[in-house]
mmCIF file of C-alpha atoms and ligand atoms in Angstrom:
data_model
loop_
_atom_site.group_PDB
_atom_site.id
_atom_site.type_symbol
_atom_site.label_atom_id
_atom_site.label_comp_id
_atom_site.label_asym_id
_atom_site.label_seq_id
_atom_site.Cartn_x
_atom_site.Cartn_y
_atom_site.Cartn_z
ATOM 1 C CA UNK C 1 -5.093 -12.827 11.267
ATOM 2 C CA UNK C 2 -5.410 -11.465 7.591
ATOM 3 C CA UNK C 3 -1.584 -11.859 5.987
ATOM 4 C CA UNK C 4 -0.328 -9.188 3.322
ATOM 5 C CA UNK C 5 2.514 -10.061 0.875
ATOM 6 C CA UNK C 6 4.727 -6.985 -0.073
ATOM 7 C CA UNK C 7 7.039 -6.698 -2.623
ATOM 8 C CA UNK C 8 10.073 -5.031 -2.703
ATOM 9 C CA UNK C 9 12.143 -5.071 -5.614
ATOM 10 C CA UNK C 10 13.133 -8.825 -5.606
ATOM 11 C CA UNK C 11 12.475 -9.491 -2.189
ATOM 12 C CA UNK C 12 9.290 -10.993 -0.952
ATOM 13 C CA UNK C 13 7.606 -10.456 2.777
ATOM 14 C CA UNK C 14 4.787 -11.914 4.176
ATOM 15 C CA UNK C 15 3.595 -10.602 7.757
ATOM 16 C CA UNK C 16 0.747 -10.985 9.372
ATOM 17 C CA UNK C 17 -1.951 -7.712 9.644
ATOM 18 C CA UNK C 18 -4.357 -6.662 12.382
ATOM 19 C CA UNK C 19 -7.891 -5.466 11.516
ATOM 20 C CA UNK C 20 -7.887 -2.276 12.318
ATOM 21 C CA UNK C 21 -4.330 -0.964 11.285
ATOM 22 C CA UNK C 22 -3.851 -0.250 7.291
ATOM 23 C CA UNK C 23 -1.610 -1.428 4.340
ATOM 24 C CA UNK C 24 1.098 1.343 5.010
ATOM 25 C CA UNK C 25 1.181 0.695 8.949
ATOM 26 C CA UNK C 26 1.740 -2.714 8.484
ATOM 27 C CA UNK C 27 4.615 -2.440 6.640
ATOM 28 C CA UNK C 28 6.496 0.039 8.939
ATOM 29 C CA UNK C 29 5.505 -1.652 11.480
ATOM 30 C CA UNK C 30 7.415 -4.855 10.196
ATOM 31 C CA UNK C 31 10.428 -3.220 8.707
ATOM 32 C CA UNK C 32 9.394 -3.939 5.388
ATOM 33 C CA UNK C 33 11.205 -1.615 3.164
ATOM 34 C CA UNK C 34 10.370 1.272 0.747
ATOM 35 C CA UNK C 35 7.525 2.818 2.031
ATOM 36 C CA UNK C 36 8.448 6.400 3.588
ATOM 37 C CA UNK C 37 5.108 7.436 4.853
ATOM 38 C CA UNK C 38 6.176 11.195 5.326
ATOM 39 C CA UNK C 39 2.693 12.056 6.339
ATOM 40 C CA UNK C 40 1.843 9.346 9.230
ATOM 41 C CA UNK C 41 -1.085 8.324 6.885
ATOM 42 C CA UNK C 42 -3.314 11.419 6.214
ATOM 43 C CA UNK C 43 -3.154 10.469 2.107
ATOM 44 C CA UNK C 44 -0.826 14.031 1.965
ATOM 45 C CA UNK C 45 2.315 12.825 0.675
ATOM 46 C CA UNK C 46 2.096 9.870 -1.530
ATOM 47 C CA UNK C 47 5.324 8.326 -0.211
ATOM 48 C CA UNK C 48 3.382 5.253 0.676
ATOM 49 C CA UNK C 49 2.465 4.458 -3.061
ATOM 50 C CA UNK C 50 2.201 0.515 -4.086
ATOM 51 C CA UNK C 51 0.815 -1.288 -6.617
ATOM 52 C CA UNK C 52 -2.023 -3.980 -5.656
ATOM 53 C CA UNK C 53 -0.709 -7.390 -7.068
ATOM 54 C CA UNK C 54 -3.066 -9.938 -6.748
ATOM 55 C CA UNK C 55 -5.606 -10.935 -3.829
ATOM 56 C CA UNK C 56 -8.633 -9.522 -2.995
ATOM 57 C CA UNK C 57 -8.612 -6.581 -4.194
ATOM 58 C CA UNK C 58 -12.274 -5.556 -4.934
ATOM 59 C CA UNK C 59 -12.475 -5.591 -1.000
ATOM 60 C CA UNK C 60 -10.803 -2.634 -0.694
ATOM 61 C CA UNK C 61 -12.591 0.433 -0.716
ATOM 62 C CA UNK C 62 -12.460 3.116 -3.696
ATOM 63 C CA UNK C 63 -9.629 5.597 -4.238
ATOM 64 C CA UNK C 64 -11.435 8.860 -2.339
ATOM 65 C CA UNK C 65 -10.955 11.976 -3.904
ATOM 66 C CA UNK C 66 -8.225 12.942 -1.542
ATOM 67 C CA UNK C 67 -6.212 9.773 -2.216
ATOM 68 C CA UNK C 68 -7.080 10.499 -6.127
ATOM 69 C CA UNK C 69 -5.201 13.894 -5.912
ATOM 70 C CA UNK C 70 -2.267 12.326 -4.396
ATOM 71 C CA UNK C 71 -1.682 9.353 -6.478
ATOM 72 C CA UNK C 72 -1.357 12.185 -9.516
ATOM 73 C CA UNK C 73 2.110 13.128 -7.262
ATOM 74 C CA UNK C 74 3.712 9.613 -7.255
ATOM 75 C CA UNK C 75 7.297 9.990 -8.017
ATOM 76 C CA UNK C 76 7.391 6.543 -9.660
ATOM 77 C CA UNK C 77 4.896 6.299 -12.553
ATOM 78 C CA UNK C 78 0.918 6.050 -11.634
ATOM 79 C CA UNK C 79 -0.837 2.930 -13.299
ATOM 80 C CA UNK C 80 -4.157 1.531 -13.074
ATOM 81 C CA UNK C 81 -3.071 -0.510 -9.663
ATOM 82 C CA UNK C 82 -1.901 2.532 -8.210
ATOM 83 C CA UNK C 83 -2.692 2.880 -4.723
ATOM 84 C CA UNK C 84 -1.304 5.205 -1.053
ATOM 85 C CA UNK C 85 -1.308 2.085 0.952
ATOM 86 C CA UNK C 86 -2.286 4.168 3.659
ATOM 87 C CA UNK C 87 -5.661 4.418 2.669
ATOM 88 C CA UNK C 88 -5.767 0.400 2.844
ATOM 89 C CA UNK C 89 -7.445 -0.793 6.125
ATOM 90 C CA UNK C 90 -7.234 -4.381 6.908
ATOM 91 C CA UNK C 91 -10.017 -6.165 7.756
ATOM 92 C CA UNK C 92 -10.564 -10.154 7.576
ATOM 93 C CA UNK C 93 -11.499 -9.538 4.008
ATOM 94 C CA UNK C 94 -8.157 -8.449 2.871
ATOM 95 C CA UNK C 95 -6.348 -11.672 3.583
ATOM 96 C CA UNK C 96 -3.782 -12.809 0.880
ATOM 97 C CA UNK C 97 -3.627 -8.926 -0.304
ATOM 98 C CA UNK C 98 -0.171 -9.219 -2.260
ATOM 99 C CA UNK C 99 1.010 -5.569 -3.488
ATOM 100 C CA UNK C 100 3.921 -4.365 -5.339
ATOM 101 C CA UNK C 101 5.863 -0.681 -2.953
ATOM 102 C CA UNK C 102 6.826 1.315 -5.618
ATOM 103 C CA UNK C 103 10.298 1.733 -6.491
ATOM 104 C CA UNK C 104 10.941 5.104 -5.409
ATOM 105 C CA UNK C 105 8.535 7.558 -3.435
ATOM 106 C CA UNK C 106 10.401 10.477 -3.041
HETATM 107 FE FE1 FES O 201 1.375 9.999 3.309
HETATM 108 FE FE2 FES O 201 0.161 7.711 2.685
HETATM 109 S S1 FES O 201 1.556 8.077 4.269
HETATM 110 S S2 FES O 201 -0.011 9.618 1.695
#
C-alpha cells in the first residue's frame, strides 16, 4: 500500500493510502491535521491546499483548469508546489509522496 508523508507545521505523519482514495481523503481519514476540505473534494474551496515536498511527484497528474482557478484563492500564499490535495489520487505510483498542508486554509 502506497504511504504519504504529511507535514504539519513541525509534526510529521506517515499513513498508509489506498489506490483509489486521494491526497485530501487520506488525511481526514487519518486525523492528520490542517486540511479543512469544506467542499468534500469537488476542487471548490481550496481548503485542502498543500505543498508537494519531495517523492514522486511527476506521477501526479496536471493542475486542471478547475484546480488552477482555485489554487489562485489559497489563503496561505500560492507557490510553484502549490497543490488542492484533493485533486491527488493515489495510485501505486504515488508511494513516498511527502507534502507540506499549508499553514492556514481558511
Ligand atoms: Fe475543496 Fe479540495 S476539498 S478544493
Amino acid at each position: 500500500m502506497p504511504k504519504i508523508t504529511y507535514h504539519v507545521g513541525e509534526e510529521v505523519v506517515t499513513v498508509d493510502a489506498a489506490p483509489g482514495s486521494t491526497v485530501m481523503l487520506t488525511a481526514v481519514q487519518n486525523d492528520v491535521g490542517g486540511i479543512v476540505a469544506e467542499c468534500g473534494g469537488n476542487a471548490m474551496c481550496a481548503t485542502c491546499h498543500v505543498y508537494l515536498e519531495d517523492g514522486p511527484v511527476d506521477e501526479l497528474p496536471a493542475i486542471s483548469v478547475a484546480e488552477e482557478e482555485m489554487l489562485e484563492c489559497t489563503v496561505s500564499p500560492r507557490t510553484p508546489a502549490s497543490r488542492l490535495s484533493c485533486q491527488l489520487p493515489v495510485t501505486d505510483a504515488v508511494d513516498g509522496l511527502v507534502v507540506r498542508v499549508a499553514d492556514e486554509q481558511s
